[in-house]
Coordinates of C-alpha atoms and ligand atoms in Angstrom, one line a residue:
M1 CA 0.0 0.0 0.0
M2 CA 1.5 3.3 -1.0
G3 CA 2.0 6.3 1.3
W4 CA -1.5 6.4 2.8
K5 CA -2.8 5.0 6.0
L6 CA -5.9 5.3 8.1
V7 CA -5.4 7.9 10.7
T8 CA -8.2 8.2 13.2
N9 CA -9.4 10.8 15.7
K10 CA -7.0 13.5 14.8
K11 CA -8.1 17.0 13.8
S12 CA -7.6 17.6 10.1
P13 CA -4.8 20.2 9.6
L14 CA -6.7 21.9 6.8
T15 CA -10.1 23.5 6.7
Y16 CA -12.1 22.9 3.6
M17 CA -14.2 24.9 1.4
T18 CA -17.8 23.8 1.9
E19 CA -18.9 25.3 -1.4
I20 CA -20.6 23.2 -4.0
P21 CA -20.3 24.4 -7.7
S22 CA -23.7 25.8 -8.6
E23 CA -24.1 23.2 -11.4
F24 CA -24.4 20.4 -8.8
D25 CA -26.0 22.3 -5.9
S26 CA -29.1 20.5 -4.7
P27 CA -30.4 19.2 -1.4
T28 CA -29.3 15.6 -2.3
Y29 CA -25.8 16.8 -3.2
R30 CA -25.5 18.7 0.1
D31 CA -26.6 15.6 2.1
V32 CA -24.3 13.2 0.3
L33 CA -21.4 15.6 0.5
S34 CA -21.9 16.2 4.2
Q35 CA -21.6 12.5 4.8
F36 CA -18.4 12.4 2.8
D37 CA -16.9 15.5 4.5
A38 CA -17.7 14.1 7.9
A39 CA -16.0 10.8 7.2
A40 CA -13.0 12.5 5.4
E41 CA -12.6 14.9 8.4
W42 CA -12.8 12.0 10.9
F43 CA -9.9 10.1 9.4
C44 CA -7.9 13.0 7.9
L45 CA -8.2 11.9 4.3
D46 CA -5.4 13.2 2.1
P47 CA -6.6 16.8 1.2
N48 CA -5.9 16.4 -2.5
I49 CA -7.9 13.2 -2.7
R50 CA -10.6 14.8 -0.7
K51 CA -10.8 17.7 -3.2
R52 CA -11.1 15.2 -6.1
L53 CA -13.7 13.0 -4.6
R54 CA -16.0 15.9 -3.7
L55 CA -16.8 16.3 -7.4
P56 CA -18.0 14.0 -10.2
Q57 CA -15.4 13.1 -12.8
R58 CA -17.8 13.5 -15.7
A59 CA -21.4 14.8 -16.1
L60 CA -23.4 15.1 -19.3
C61 CA -26.6 17.0 -19.9
V62 CA -28.7 16.1 -22.9
T63 CA -32.0 17.2 -24.4
M64 CA -34.3 15.0 -26.4
P65 CA -37.1 16.0 -28.7
I66 CA -39.7 13.2 -28.6
R67 CA -42.9 12.9 -30.7
M68 CA -45.7 12.2 -28.2
D69 CA -48.7 10.0 -29.1
N70 CA -50.9 13.1 -29.7
G71 CA -48.4 14.4 -32.4
D72 CA -46.8 17.1 -30.4
V73 CA -43.0 17.2 -29.9
H74 CA -41.9 17.5 -26.3
V75 CA -38.2 18.3 -25.5
F76 CA -37.0 16.3 -22.4
Q77 CA -33.9 16.9 -20.3
G78 CA -31.6 14.0 -19.3
F79 CA -28.4 13.5 -17.4
R80 CA -25.6 11.0 -16.8
G81 CA -23.0 11.5 -14.1
Q82 CA -19.9 9.4 -13.5
H83 CA -18.2 10.0 -10.2
D84 CA -15.0 8.0 -10.2
T85 CA -13.3 5.6 -12.6
S86 CA -10.2 4.7 -10.5
L87 CA -11.4 1.1 -9.7
G88 CA -13.1 0.2 -13.0
P89 CA -16.1 1.1 -15.1
T90 CA -18.8 3.1 -13.5
K91 CA -22.1 1.6 -12.5
G92 CA -25.5 2.9 -11.4
G93 CA -29.1 3.3 -12.2
I94 CA -31.2 5.5 -14.5
R95 CA -34.3 7.1 -12.9
Y96 CA -37.3 8.6 -14.6
H97 CA -39.0 11.2 -12.3
P98 CA -40.3 14.7 -12.6
D99 CA -37.7 16.1 -10.1
V100 CA -34.6 14.6 -11.7
N101 CA -31.8 17.2 -12.0
L102 CA -28.0 17.3 -12.5
G103 CA -27.3 17.9 -8.9
E104 CA -29.3 14.9 -7.8
V105 CA -27.7 12.6 -10.4
A106 CA -24.2 13.8 -9.5
A107 CA -24.9 13.2 -5.8
L108 CA -26.3 9.7 -6.4
A109 CA -23.4 8.9 -8.6
M110 CA -21.1 9.7 -5.7
N111 CA -23.3 7.6 -3.4
M112 CA -22.9 4.7 -5.9
T113 CA -19.0 5.0 -5.7
W114 CA -19.2 4.4 -1.9
K115 CA -21.7 1.6 -2.3
C116 CA -19.6 -0.3 -4.9
S117 CA -16.4 0.3 -2.9
L118 CA -17.9 -1.0 0.4
A119 CA -19.1 -4.2 -1.3
G120 CA -15.7 -4.7 -2.9
L121 CA -17.0 -4.4 -6.4
P122 CA -14.6 -3.3 -9.3
Y123 CA -16.7 -0.3 -10.1
G124 CA -16.9 3.5 -9.6
G125 CA -20.3 5.1 -9.2
A126 CA -22.6 6.6 -11.8
K127 CA -26.3 7.7 -12.0
G128 CA -28.5 9.0 -14.8
G129 CA -32.0 10.2 -15.3
I130 CA -34.6 11.9 -17.3
R131 CA -36.9 14.6 -16.0
C132 CA -40.3 13.1 -17.0
N133 CA -43.3 11.5 -15.4
P134 CA -43.4 7.9 -16.6
K135 CA -46.8 7.3 -15.0
N136 CA -48.3 9.7 -17.5
M137 CA -46.6 8.4 -20.6
S138 CA -47.5 5.5 -22.9
R139 CA -45.2 2.6 -23.4
R140 CA -44.5 3.8 -26.9
E141 CA -43.5 7.2 -25.7
L142 CA -41.3 5.7 -23.0
Q143 CA -39.6 3.5 -25.6
R144 CA -38.9 6.4 -28.0
L145 CA -37.6 8.5 -25.1
T146 CA -35.4 5.7 -23.8
R147 CA -33.9 5.0 -27.2
R148 CA -33.1 8.7 -27.9
Y149 CA -31.6 9.1 -24.4
T150 CA -29.4 6.0 -25.1
A151 CA -28.3 7.6 -28.4
E152 CA -27.4 10.8 -26.6
I153 CA -25.4 9.1 -23.8
F154 CA -23.9 6.5 -26.2
P155 CA -20.3 7.9 -26.0
L156 CA -20.4 7.4 -22.2
I157 CA -21.7 3.9 -21.8
G158 CA -20.5 0.4 -22.6
P159 CA -19.6 -2.8 -20.7
D160 CA -16.1 -1.6 -20.0
H161 CA -17.1 2.0 -19.6
D162 CA -20.4 2.7 -17.7
I163 CA -23.2 0.2 -17.1
P164 CA -26.7 1.5 -16.3
A165 CA -29.4 -0.4 -14.4
P166 CA -32.9 0.2 -13.2
D167 CA -33.7 2.9 -10.5
V168 CA -36.8 4.9 -9.5
G169 CA -39.3 4.8 -12.4
T170 CA -37.4 2.4 -14.7
D171 CA -37.5 -1.4 -15.0
E172 CA -36.4 -4.3 -17.1
H173 CA -38.2 -3.1 -20.2
V174 CA -36.3 0.2 -20.2
M175 CA -33.1 -1.8 -19.8
A176 CA -34.0 -4.0 -22.8
W177 CA -34.6 -0.9 -25.0
I178 CA -31.2 0.5 -23.9
M179 CA -29.5 -2.8 -24.6
D180 CA -31.1 -3.0 -28.0
T181 CA -30.4 0.6 -29.0
Y182 CA -26.7 0.2 -28.0
S183 CA -26.4 -3.1 -29.7
Q184 CA -27.9 -1.8 -33.0
Q185 CA -25.2 0.9 -33.1
R186 CA -22.5 -1.7 -32.4
G187 CA -23.9 -4.2 -34.9
Y188 CA -24.0 -7.2 -32.5
A189 CA -25.7 -8.0 -29.2
V190 CA -24.0 -6.4 -26.2
P191 CA -25.8 -7.7 -23.1
G192 CA -23.1 -6.4 -20.7
V193 CA -24.0 -2.7 -21.4
V194 CA -26.9 -2.8 -18.8
T195 CA -27.9 -4.9 -15.9
G196 CA -31.4 -5.6 -14.6
K197 CA -32.6 -6.6 -18.1
P198 CA -34.9 -9.5 -18.9
I199 CA -33.5 -13.0 -18.4
C200 CA -34.1 -13.9 -22.1
I201 CA -31.5 -11.3 -23.3
G202 CA -28.8 -12.0 -20.7
G203 CA -30.4 -10.9 -17.4
S204 CA -29.6 -12.7 -14.2
L205 CA -31.7 -14.8 -12.0
G206 CA -32.3 -13.1 -8.7
R207 CA -31.6 -9.6 -9.9
E208 CA -35.2 -8.4 -9.7
E209 CA -35.4 -9.4 -6.0
A210 CA -31.8 -8.6 -5.1
T211 CA -32.2 -5.1 -3.5
G212 CA -35.1 -6.2 -1.3
R213 CA -33.5 -9.5 -0.5
G214 CA -30.3 -7.7 0.6
V215 CA -32.2 -5.2 2.7
V216 CA -33.8 -8.0 4.6
Y217 CA -30.5 -10.0 5.0
V218 CA -29.0 -6.9 6.6
A219 CA -32.0 -6.1 8.8
L220 CA -32.0 -9.7 10.1
E221 CA -28.2 -9.5 10.8
A222 CA -28.6 -6.2 12.6
M223 CA -31.5 -7.6 14.7
K224 CA -29.2 -10.5 15.7
H225 CA -26.6 -8.0 16.8
L226 CA -29.1 -5.9 18.8
G227 CA -30.6 -9.0 20.4
I228 CA -34.0 -8.5 18.8
K229 CA -36.1 -11.7 18.4
I230 CA -38.2 -12.2 15.2
D231 CA -41.1 -13.1 17.4
G232 CA -43.0 -9.9 18.1
T233 CA -41.0 -7.8 15.7
T234 CA -43.0 -5.4 13.5
A235 CA -42.0 -3.5 10.4
V236 CA -43.1 -0.5 8.3
V237 CA -42.1 -0.1 4.7
Q238 CA -42.3 3.3 2.9
G239 CA -42.5 2.9 -0.9
F240 CA -44.1 -0.1 -2.8
G241 CA -42.0 -0.2 -5.9
N242 CA -39.4 -2.9 -6.6
V243 CA -37.4 -2.4 -3.3
G244 CA -40.3 -1.7 -1.0
S245 CA -42.6 -4.5 -2.1
I246 CA -39.9 -7.1 -2.2
S247 CA -38.5 -6.1 1.1
A248 CA -42.0 -6.4 2.6
R249 CA -42.4 -9.8 1.0
F250 CA -39.1 -11.1 2.4
L251 CA -39.8 -9.6 5.9
S252 CA -43.1 -11.3 6.1
E253 CA -41.6 -14.6 4.8
A254 CA -39.0 -14.3 7.6
G255 CA -41.9 -14.1 10.2
I256 CA -41.8 -10.4 10.8
K257 CA -45.2 -8.7 11.0
V258 CA -45.4 -5.9 8.4
I259 CA -48.0 -3.5 9.9
G260 CA -47.7 -0.6 7.4
V261 CA -46.7 0.0 3.8
S262 CA -47.2 2.9 1.5
D263 CA -46.9 4.1 -2.1
S264 CA -47.0 7.6 -3.6
T265 CA -50.8 7.8 -3.2
C266 CA -51.2 6.7 0.5
G267 CA -50.3 4.3 3.3
I268 CA -52.2 1.3 4.7
Y269 CA -52.0 0.1 8.2
N270 CA -53.1 -3.1 10.0
S271 CA -51.9 -3.6 13.6
N272 CA -52.3 -7.4 13.2
G273 CA -50.0 -7.4 10.2
L274 CA -50.8 -7.0 6.5
N275 CA -51.1 -10.0 4.2
I276 CA -48.2 -8.9 1.9
P277 CA -48.9 -11.3 -1.0
D278 CA -52.5 -9.9 -1.0
V279 CA -51.2 -6.3 -1.0
I280 CA -48.8 -7.1 -3.9
A281 CA -51.6 -8.6 -5.9
Y282 CA -53.9 -5.6 -5.1
K283 CA -51.2 -3.1 -6.2
K284 CA -50.5 -5.1 -9.4
A285 CA -54.2 -5.0 -10.3
K286 CA -55.1 -1.5 -9.3
H287 CA -51.7 0.3 -9.6
T288 CA -52.4 1.9 -6.1
L289 CA -52.7 0.8 -2.5
D290 CA -55.7 3.1 -2.1
G291 CA -58.8 1.0 -1.3
F292 CA -57.0 -2.1 -0.1
P293 CA -59.8 -3.7 1.9
D294 CA -57.8 -5.2 4.8
G295 CA -56.1 -2.0 6.2
E296 CA -56.7 1.4 7.4
I297 CA -55.7 4.3 5.1
I298 CA -53.1 6.6 6.6
T299 CA -50.7 9.3 5.1
N300 CA -47.1 8.7 4.2
E301 CA -46.1 10.9 7.2
E302 CA -48.2 8.9 9.6
L303 CA -46.7 5.7 8.3
L304 CA -43.2 6.7 9.2
E305 CA -44.3 7.6 12.8
L306 CA -46.0 4.2 13.5
E307 CA -44.7 2.4 16.6
C308 CA -42.7 -0.6 15.3
T309 CA -39.3 -2.3 15.4
V310 CA -38.0 -1.5 12.0
V311 CA -38.7 1.3 9.5
I312 CA -37.6 0.7 5.9
P313 CA -37.7 3.9 3.9
A314 CA -37.7 2.5 0.3
A315 CA -39.1 5.5 -1.7
L316 CA -37.4 8.8 -2.5
S317 CA -34.6 10.9 -0.9
G318 CA -35.1 13.2 2.1
Q319 CA -38.0 11.4 3.7
I320 CA -36.7 11.4 7.3
K321 CA -35.8 14.9 8.1
E322 CA -35.7 17.6 10.8
D323 CA -39.5 17.9 10.8
N324 CA -40.3 14.2 11.5
A325 CA -37.1 12.4 12.8
H326 CA -38.0 13.1 16.4
R327 CA -41.4 11.5 15.9
L328 CA -40.2 8.1 14.6
K329 CA -41.0 5.4 17.2
C330 CA -38.8 2.5 15.9
R331 CA -35.7 0.8 17.1
M332 CA -34.0 0.6 13.7
V333 CA -34.0 2.3 10.3
V334 CA -32.8 0.3 7.4
E335 CA -32.3 2.5 4.3
G336 CA -33.8 0.8 1.3
A337 CA -33.9 4.0 -0.8
N338 CA -30.9 6.1 -1.7
N339 CA -30.4 9.0 0.7
P340 CA -33.8 8.8 2.5
T341 CA -32.4 10.6 5.6
T342 CA -31.3 14.2 5.5
K343 CA -28.2 15.4 7.4
E344 CA -30.4 16.9 10.1
G345 CA -32.7 13.9 10.3
D346 CA -29.7 11.6 10.7
G347 CA -28.4 13.7 13.6
I348 CA -31.7 13.5 15.4
L349 CA -32.0 9.7 14.9
K350 CA -28.4 9.4 16.3
D351 CA -29.2 11.5 19.4
R352 CA -32.3 9.4 20.0
G353 CA -30.4 6.1 19.8
I354 CA -32.2 4.8 16.8
Y355 CA -29.9 2.3 15.0
V356 CA -29.5 3.3 11.3
I357 CA -28.1 1.0 8.6
P358 CA -27.0 3.4 5.8
D359 CA -28.1 3.1 2.2
I360 CA -24.7 2.3 0.9
L361 CA -24.8 -0.9 2.9
A362 CA -28.5 -1.7 3.3
N363 CA -29.5 -1.4 -0.4
S364 CA -26.3 -2.7 -2.0
G365 CA -27.9 -6.0 -2.9
G366 CA -29.1 -4.6 -6.2
V367 CA -25.7 -3.5 -7.4
I368 CA -24.1 -6.7 -6.0
V369 CA -26.3 -8.9 -8.2
S370 CA -25.9 -6.4 -11.1
Y371 CA -22.2 -7.2 -10.8
F372 CA -23.0 -10.9 -11.0
E373 CA -25.2 -10.2 -14.1
W374 CA -22.3 -8.3 -15.8
V375 CA -19.8 -11.1 -15.0
Q376 CA -22.2 -13.7 -16.4
D377 CA -22.7 -11.6 -19.5
L378 CA -19.0 -11.2 -20.1
Q379 CA -18.3 -14.9 -19.4
K380 CA -21.4 -16.0 -21.4
Y381 CA -21.9 -18.5 -18.6
F382 CA -25.0 -18.3 -16.4
W383 CA -25.4 -19.4 -12.8
K384 CA -28.2 -21.0 -10.8
E385 CA -30.4 -18.8 -8.6
K386 CA -29.3 -20.6 -5.4
E387 CA -25.7 -19.8 -6.2
I388 CA -26.5 -16.1 -6.8
N389 CA -28.5 -15.7 -3.6
E390 CA -25.7 -17.5 -1.6
K391 CA -23.0 -15.2 -3.1
L392 CA -25.2 -12.1 -2.4
H393 CA -25.6 -13.2 1.2
D394 CA -21.9 -13.8 1.6
I395 CA -20.9 -10.4 0.2
I396 CA -23.5 -8.3 2.0
I397 CA -23.2 -10.0 5.3
T398 CA -19.4 -9.9 5.2
A399 CA -19.6 -6.1 4.5
F400 CA -22.2 -5.7 7.3
N401 CA -19.9 -7.5 9.8
R402 CA -16.9 -5.5 8.7
V403 CA -18.7 -2.3 9.2
L404 CA -20.1 -3.4 12.5
R405 CA -16.7 -4.4 13.9
F406 CA -15.2 -1.1 12.7
S407 CA -18.1 0.9 14.2
L408 CA -17.7 -0.9 17.6
S409 CA -13.9 -0.6 17.7
E410 CA -13.9 3.1 16.8
N411 CA -17.1 4.0 18.6
I412 CA -18.7 5.5 15.5
D413 CA -22.1 4.9 14.0
M414 CA -22.7 2.5 11.1
R415 CA -22.9 5.3 8.5
M416 CA -19.5 6.8 9.5
A417 CA -18.0 3.3 9.6
S418 CA -19.4 2.4 6.2
M419 CA -18.2 5.7 4.6
A420 CA -14.7 5.4 6.2
I421 CA -14.2 1.9 4.8
A422 CA -15.6 2.8 1.4
I423 CA -13.5 6.0 1.0
R424 CA -10.3 4.3 2.2
R425 CA -10.4 1.8 -0.7
L426 CA -10.9 4.8 -3.2
A427 CA -8.0 6.7 -1.5
D428 CA -5.7 3.7 -1.9
A429 CA -6.6 3.4 -5.6
H430 CA -6.0 7.1 -6.2
L431 CA -2.7 7.2 -4.5
A432 CA -1.5 4.0 -6.2
R433 CA -2.5 5.3 -9.7
G434 CA -1.2 8.9 -9.2
L435 CA -2.1 12.0 -11.1
Y436 CA -2.4 12.1 -14.9
P437 CA -0.5 13.9 -16.6
Ligands
LIG1 N1 -30.2 1.7 -8.9 C1 -29.7 0.7 -8.0 C2 -28.9 1.5 -6.9 O1 -29.1 2.6 -6.7 C3 -28.9 -0.3 -8.7 C4 -27.7 0.1 -9.4 C5 -27.0 -1.0 -10.3 O2 -27.5 -2.1 -10.2 O3 -26.1 -0.6 -11.0 O4 -28.2 0.9 -6.2

């Protein structure tokens, strides 16, 4: 290891600019950066590396004129940010949401760098997105938009370069259109350009469930550490997309009573426990949780404040914040979404002794199985589901226990311990590679 070692509990000799270039300034960027700065300060990260890692390596803004079904042309804005390429290609999802902006994408790309590093994957972080409302668009419009976006970001992506995956508002169909558009340009099938695609074109068994499965593996391991028995444990899940619905399913299969879940329209609550397979079937049929017969309707705010053992925020950023963090009545928060807790919210949870498993650890199951999918695509050799789930369990639980040991030995919380371990790996890579030119 070259010229860099972990130095703990010393005051950094330098004070840092806290400014964020206006291009990237956004609430999410400020939250993600404050976590990085706190960890960098704590272990006196080399100041030059710190300056570098505070910013994305590349960020691209694109605009896309799309013919809508009614004949009008609408011009959409899209983004792709790549945070760091020192460990390998960049990796991260693509989100379709009305609030997507460059600052959010750049922040979430940084978050992906820490997530991949913590899991020991050979990737840096990336994130992309299009400002649109996929719920109000037809499948044909979404397909045209996805193909044009792929054409616009074509110079940035590829199996050795940057590998997108699903995120908020995107799914395996979107990945199939990206894979097809990219492959048409190359002239041959390139399955390794995206992960989270359908099995029939090189997707991996277990990828769809991977994030929720990982969330529950980590939650169960944390309960073991805290001495919480499954019997009598209750959980609340905010968000009923891929991560939320699958986490709820695995929690209930593990014997945990899921008393509340929500989607963007409302929450539902049943103190005796919701029948999760029924809730999933209802949501699939009606596209909303509203009207689910076997639960009381509550708001998303009320949901987070229910008395329970575990809260899993699995929706959007910034849900646990200054206004509501002091009202949470749970023992643990397991972050299924990216950046669901603001800096202020995190401080309040910490002061109140609520145990938080940070996003870069808790929701890393998705990118871990994306890595397996990419490896299978490159090798053209596909694995059995059992093998995939076992390997996922091994990587995520090893990471959890490493973070736990570090947090106990240094008397720091799980977020700081996760960040310190993740950043250290990046710092080693930067120092080993040196500066170009
Ligand atoms: N969008 C997911 C995340 O934020 C998965 C990324 C991936 O599989 O590349 O972790």
